[in-house]
mmCIF file of N, CA and C in Angstrom:
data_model
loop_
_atom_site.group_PDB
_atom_site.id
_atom_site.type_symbol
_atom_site.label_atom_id
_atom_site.label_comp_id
_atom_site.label_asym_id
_atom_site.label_seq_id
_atom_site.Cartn_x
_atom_site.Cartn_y
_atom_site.Cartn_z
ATOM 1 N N UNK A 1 -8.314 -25.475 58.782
ATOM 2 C CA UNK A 1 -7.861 -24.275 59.448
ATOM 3 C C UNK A 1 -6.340 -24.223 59.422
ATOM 4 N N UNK A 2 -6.245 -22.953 58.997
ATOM 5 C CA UNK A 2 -4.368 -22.849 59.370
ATOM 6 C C UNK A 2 -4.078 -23.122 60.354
ATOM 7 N N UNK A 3 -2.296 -23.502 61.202
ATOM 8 C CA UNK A 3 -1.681 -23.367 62.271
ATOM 9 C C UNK A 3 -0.309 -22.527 62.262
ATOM 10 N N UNK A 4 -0.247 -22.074 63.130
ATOM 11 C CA UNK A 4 0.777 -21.031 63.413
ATOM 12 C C UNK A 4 1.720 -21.511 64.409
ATOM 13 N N UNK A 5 2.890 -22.009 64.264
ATOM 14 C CA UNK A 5 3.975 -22.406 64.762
ATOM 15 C C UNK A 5 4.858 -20.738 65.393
ATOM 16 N N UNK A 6 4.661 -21.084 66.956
ATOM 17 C CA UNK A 6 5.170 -19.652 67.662
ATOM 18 C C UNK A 6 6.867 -20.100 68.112
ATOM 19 N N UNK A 7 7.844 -19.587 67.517
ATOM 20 C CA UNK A 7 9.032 -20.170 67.981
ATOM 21 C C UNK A 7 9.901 -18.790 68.776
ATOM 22 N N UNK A 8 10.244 -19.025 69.667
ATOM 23 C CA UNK A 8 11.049 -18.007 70.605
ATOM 24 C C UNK A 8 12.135 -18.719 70.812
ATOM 25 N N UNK A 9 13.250 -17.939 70.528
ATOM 26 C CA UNK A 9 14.403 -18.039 70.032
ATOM 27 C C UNK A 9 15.299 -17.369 71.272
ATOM 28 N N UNK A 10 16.336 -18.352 71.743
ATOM 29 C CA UNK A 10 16.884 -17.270 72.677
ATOM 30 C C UNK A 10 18.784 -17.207 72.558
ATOM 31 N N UNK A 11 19.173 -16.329 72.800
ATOM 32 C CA UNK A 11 21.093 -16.231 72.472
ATOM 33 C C UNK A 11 21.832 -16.509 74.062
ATOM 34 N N UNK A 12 22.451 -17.557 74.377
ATOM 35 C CA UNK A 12 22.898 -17.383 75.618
ATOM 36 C C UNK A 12 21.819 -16.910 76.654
ATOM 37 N N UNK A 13 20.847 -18.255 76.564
ATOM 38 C CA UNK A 13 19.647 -18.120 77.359
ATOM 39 C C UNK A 13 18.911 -16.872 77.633
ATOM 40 N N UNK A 14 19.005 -15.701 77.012
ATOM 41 C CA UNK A 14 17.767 -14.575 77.317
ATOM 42 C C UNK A 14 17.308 -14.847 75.808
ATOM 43 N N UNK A 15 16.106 -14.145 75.661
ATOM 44 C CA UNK A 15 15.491 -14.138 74.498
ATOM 45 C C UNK A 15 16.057 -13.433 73.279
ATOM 46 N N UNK A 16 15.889 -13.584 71.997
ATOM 47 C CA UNK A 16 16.824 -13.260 70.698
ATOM 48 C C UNK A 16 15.666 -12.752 70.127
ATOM 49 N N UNK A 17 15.537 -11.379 70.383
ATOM 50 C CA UNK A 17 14.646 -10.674 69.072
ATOM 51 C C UNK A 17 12.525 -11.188 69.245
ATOM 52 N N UNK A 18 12.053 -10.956 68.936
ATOM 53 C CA UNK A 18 10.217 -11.477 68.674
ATOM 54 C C UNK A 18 10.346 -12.585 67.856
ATOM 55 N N UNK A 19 9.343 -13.610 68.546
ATOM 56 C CA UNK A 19 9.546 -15.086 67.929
ATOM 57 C C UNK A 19 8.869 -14.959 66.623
ATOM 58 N N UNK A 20 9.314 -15.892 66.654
ATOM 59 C CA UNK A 20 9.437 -16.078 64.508
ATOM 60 C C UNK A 20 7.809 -17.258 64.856
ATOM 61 N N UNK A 21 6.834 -16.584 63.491
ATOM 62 C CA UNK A 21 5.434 -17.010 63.489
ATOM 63 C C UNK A 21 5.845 -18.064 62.021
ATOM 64 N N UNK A 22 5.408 -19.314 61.901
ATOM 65 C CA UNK A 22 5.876 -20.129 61.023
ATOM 66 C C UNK A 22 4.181 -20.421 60.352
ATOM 67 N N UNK A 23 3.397 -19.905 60.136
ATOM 68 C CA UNK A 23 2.207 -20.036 59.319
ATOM 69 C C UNK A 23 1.799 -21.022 58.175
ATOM 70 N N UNK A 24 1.060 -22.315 58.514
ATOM 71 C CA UNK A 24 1.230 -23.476 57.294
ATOM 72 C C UNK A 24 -0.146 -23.775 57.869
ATOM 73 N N UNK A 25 -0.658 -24.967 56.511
ATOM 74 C CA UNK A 25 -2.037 -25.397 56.312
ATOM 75 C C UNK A 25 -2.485 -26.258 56.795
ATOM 76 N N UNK A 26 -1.471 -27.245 57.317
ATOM 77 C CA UNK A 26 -1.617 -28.286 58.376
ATOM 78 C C UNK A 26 -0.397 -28.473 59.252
ATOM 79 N N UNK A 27 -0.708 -29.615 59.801
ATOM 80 C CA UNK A 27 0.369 -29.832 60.997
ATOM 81 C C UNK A 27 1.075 -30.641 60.794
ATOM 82 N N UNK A 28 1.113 -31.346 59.495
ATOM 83 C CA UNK A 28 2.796 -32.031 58.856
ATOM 84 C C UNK A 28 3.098 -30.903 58.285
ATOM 85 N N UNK A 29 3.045 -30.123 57.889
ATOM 86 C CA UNK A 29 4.032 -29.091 57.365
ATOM 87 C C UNK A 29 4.531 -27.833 58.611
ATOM 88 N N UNK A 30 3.501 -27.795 59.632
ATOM 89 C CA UNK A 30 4.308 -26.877 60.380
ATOM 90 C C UNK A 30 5.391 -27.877 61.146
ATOM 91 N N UNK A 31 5.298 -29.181 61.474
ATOM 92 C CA UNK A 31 6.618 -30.345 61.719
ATOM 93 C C UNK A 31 7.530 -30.335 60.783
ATOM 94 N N UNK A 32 7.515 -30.476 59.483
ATOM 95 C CA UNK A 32 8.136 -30.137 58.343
ATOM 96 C C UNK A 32 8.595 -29.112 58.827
ATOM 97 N N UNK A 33 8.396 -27.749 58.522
ATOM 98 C CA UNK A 33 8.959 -26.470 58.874
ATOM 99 C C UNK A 33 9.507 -26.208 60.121
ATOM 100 N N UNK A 34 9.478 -26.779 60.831
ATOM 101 C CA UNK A 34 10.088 -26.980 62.713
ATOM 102 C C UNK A 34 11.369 -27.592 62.228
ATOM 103 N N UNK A 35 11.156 -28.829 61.439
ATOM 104 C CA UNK A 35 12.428 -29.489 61.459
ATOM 105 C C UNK A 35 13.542 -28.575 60.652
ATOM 106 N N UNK A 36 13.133 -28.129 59.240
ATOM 107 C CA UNK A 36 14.290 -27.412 58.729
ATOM 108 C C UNK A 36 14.429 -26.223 59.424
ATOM 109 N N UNK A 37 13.906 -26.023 60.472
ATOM 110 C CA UNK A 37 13.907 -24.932 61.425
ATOM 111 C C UNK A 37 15.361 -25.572 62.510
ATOM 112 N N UNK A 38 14.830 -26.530 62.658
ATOM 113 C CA UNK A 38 16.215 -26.951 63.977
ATOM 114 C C UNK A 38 17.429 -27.429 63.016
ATOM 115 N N UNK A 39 17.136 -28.084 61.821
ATOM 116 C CA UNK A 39 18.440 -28.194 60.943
ATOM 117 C C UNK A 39 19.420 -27.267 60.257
ATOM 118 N N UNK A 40 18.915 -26.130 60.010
ATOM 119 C CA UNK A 40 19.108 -24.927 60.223
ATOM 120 C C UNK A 40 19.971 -24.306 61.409
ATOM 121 N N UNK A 41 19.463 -24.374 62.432
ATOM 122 C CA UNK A 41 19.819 -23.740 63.774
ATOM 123 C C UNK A 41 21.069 -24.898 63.598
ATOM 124 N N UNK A 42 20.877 -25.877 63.526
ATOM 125 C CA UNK A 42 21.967 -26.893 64.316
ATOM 126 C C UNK A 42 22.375 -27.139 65.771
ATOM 127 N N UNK A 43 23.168 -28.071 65.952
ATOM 128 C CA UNK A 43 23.201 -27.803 67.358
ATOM 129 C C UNK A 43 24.495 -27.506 68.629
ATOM 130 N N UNK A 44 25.197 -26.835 67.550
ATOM 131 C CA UNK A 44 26.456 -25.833 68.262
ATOM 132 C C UNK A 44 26.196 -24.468 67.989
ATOM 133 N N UNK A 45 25.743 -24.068 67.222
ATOM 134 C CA UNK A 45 25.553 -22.481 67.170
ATOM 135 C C UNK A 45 25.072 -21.670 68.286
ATOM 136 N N UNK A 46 25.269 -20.428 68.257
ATOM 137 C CA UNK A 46 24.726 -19.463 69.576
ATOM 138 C C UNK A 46 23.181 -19.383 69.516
ATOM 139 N N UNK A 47 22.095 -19.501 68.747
ATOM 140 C CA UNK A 47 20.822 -19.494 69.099
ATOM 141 C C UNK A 47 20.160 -20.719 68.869
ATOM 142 N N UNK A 48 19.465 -20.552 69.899
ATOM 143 C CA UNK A 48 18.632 -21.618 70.527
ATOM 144 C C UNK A 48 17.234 -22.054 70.726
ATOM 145 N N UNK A 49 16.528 -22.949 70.273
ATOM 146 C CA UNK A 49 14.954 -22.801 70.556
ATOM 147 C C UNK A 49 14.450 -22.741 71.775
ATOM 148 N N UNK A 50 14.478 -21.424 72.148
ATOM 149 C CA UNK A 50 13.753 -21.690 73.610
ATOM 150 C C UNK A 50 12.353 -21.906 73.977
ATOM 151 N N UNK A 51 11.676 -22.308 72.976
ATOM 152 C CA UNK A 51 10.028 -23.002 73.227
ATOM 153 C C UNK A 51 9.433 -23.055 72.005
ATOM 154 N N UNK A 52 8.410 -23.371 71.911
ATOM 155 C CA UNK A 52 7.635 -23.641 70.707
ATOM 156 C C UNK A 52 6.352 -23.992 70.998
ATOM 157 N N UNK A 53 5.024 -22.638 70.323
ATOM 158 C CA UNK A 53 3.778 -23.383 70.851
ATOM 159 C C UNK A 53 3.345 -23.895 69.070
ATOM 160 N N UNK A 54 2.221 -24.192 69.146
ATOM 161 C CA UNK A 54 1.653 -24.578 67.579
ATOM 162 C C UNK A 54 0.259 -24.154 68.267
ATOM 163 N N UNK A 55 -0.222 -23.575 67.315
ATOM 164 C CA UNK A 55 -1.768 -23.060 67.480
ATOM 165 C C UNK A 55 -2.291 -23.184 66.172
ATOM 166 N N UNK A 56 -3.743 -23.475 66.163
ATOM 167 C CA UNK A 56 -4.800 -24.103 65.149
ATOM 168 C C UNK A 56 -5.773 -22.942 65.381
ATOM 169 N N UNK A 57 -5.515 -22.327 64.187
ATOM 170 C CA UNK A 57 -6.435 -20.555 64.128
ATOM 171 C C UNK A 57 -7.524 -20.323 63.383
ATOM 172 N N UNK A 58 -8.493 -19.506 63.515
ATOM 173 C CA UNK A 58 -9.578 -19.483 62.473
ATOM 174 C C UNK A 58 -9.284 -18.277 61.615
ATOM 175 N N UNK A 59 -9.922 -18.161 60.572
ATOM 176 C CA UNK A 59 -9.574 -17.129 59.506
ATOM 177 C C UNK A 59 -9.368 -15.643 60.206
ATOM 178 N N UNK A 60 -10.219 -15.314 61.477
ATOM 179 C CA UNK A 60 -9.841 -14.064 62.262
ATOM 180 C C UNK A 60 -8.506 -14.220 62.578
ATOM 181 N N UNK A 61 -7.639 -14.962 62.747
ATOM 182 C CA UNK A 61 -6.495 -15.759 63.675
ATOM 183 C C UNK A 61 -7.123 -14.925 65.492
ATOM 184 N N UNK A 62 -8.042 -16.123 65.613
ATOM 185 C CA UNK A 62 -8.316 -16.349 66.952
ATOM 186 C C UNK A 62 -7.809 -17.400 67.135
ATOM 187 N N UNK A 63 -7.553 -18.106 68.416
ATOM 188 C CA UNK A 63 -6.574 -19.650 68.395
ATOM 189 C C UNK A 63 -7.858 -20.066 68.918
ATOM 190 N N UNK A 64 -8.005 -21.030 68.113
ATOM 191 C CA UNK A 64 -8.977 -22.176 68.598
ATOM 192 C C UNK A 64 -8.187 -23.374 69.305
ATOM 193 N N UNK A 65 -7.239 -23.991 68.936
ATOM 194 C CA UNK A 65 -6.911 -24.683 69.751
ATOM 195 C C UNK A 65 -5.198 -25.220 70.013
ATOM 196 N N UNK A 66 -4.267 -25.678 70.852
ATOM 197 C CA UNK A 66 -3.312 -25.842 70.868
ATOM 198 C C UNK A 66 -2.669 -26.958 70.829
ATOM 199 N N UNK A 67 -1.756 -27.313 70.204
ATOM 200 C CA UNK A 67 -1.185 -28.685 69.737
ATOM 201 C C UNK A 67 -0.221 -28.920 70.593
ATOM 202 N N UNK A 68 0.151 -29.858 71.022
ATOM 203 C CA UNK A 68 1.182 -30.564 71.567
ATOM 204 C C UNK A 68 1.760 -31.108 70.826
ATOM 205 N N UNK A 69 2.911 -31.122 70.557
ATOM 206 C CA UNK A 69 3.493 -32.160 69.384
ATOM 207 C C UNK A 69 4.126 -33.356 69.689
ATOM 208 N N UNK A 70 3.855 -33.808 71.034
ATOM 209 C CA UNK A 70 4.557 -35.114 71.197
ATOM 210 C C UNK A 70 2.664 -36.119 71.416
ATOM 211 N N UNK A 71 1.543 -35.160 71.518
ATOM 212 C CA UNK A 71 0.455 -35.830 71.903
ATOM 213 C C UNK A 71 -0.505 -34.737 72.511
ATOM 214 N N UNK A 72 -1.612 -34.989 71.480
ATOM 215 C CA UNK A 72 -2.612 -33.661 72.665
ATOM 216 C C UNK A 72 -3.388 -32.374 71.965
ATOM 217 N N UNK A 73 -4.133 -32.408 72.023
ATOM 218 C CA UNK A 73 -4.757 -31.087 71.259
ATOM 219 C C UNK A 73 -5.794 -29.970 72.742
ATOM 220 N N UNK A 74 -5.543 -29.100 72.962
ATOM 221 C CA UNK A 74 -6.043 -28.279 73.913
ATOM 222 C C UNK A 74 -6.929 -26.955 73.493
ATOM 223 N N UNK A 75 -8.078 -26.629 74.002
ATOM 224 C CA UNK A 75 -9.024 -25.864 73.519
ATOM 225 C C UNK A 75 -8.518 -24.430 74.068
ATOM 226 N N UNK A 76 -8.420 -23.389 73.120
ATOM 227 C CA UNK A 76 -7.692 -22.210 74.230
ATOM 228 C C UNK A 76 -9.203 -20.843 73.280
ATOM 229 N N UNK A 77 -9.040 -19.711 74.074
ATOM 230 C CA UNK A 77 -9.939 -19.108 73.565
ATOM 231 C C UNK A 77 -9.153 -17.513 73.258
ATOM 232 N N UNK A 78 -7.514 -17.340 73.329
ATOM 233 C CA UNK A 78 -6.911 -16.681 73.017
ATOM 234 C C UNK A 78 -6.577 -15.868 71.715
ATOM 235 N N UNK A 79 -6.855 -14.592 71.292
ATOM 236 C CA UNK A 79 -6.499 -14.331 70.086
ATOM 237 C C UNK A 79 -5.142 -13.821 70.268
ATOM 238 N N UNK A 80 -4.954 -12.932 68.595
ATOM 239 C CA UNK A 80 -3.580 -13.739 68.002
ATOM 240 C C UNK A 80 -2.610 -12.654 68.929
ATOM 241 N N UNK A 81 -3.057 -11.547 69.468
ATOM 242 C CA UNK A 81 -2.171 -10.660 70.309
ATOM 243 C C UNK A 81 -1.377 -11.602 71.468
ATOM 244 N N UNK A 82 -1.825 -12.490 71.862
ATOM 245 C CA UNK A 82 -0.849 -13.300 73.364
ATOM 246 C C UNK A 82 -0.681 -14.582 72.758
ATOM 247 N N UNK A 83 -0.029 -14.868 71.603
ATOM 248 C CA UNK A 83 -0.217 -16.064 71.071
ATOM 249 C C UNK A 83 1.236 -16.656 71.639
ATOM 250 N N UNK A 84 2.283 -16.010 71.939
ATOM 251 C CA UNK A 84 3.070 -16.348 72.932
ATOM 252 C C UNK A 84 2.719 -16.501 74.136
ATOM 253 N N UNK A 85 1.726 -16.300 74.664
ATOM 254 C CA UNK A 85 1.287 -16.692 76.058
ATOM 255 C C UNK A 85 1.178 -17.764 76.037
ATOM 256 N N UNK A 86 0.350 -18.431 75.198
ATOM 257 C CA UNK A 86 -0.802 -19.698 75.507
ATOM 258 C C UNK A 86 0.716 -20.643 74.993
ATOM 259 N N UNK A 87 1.298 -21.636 76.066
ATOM 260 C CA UNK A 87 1.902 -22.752 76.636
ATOM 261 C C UNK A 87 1.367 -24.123 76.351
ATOM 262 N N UNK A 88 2.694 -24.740 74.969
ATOM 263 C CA UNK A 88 2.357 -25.990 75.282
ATOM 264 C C UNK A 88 3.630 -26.681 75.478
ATOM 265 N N UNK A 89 3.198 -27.789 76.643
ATOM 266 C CA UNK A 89 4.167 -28.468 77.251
ATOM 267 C C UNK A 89 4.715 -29.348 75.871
ATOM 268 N N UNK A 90 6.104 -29.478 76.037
ATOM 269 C CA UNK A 90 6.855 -30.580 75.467
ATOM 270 C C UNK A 90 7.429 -30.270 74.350
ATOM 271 N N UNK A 91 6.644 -28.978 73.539
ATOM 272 C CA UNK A 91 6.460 -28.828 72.390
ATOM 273 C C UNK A 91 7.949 -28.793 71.814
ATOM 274 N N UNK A 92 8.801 -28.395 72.516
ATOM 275 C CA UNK A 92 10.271 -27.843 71.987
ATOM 276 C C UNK A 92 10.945 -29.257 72.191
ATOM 277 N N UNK A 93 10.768 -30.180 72.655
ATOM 278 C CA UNK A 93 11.573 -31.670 72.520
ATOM 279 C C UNK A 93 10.954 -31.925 71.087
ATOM 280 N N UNK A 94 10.067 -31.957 70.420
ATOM 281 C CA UNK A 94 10.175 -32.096 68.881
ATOM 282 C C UNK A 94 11.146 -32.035 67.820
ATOM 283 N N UNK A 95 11.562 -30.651 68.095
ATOM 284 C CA UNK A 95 12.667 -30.256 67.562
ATOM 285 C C UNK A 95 13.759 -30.759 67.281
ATOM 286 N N UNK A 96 13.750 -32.014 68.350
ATOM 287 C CA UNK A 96 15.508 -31.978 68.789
ATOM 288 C C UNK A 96 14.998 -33.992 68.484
ATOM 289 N N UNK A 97 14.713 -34.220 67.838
ATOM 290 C CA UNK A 97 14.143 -35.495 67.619
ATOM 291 C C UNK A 97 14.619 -36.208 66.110
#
């Protein structure tokens, strides 16, 4: 199943624009893609990762389930309209690793 890396981005702490959907085939490549995501950003520039969920989707992109990236896989029954809703803890200390 694909995963969809939800990144919300914010400028001087309010939010910067609709988070950027990072779409890959597994979950070393959406880590892969997180990282040249924060190497990219760097870490003096004005925007900022302000969260990060990872969701594990079925071909409808319904979220079947949610990743934690420091540890953890969580069953959610959310489709892809609130895919910024569904919260996973920690997920944005990855980034910065």
């Amino acid at each position: 199943m694909p995963y969809v890396a939800v990144v919300d981005l914010t400028r001087a702490g309010a939010p910067d624009g609709p988070p950027l959907r990072l779409r890959r085939e597994s979950l070393t490549a959406v880590r892969q893609a997180l990282g040249e995501l924060a190497q990219r950003l760097g870490t003096c520039g004005a925007v900022r990762v302000g969260g990060v969920h990872v969701l594990e989707v079925d071909a409808e992109d319904h979220v079947v389930r949610t990743h934690d990236l420091d540890a953890g896989t969580h069953v959610a029954g959310h489709r892809r309209g609130t895919l910024t809703t569904v919260p996973t803890p920690r997920g944005v200390r990855a980034l910065h690793r």
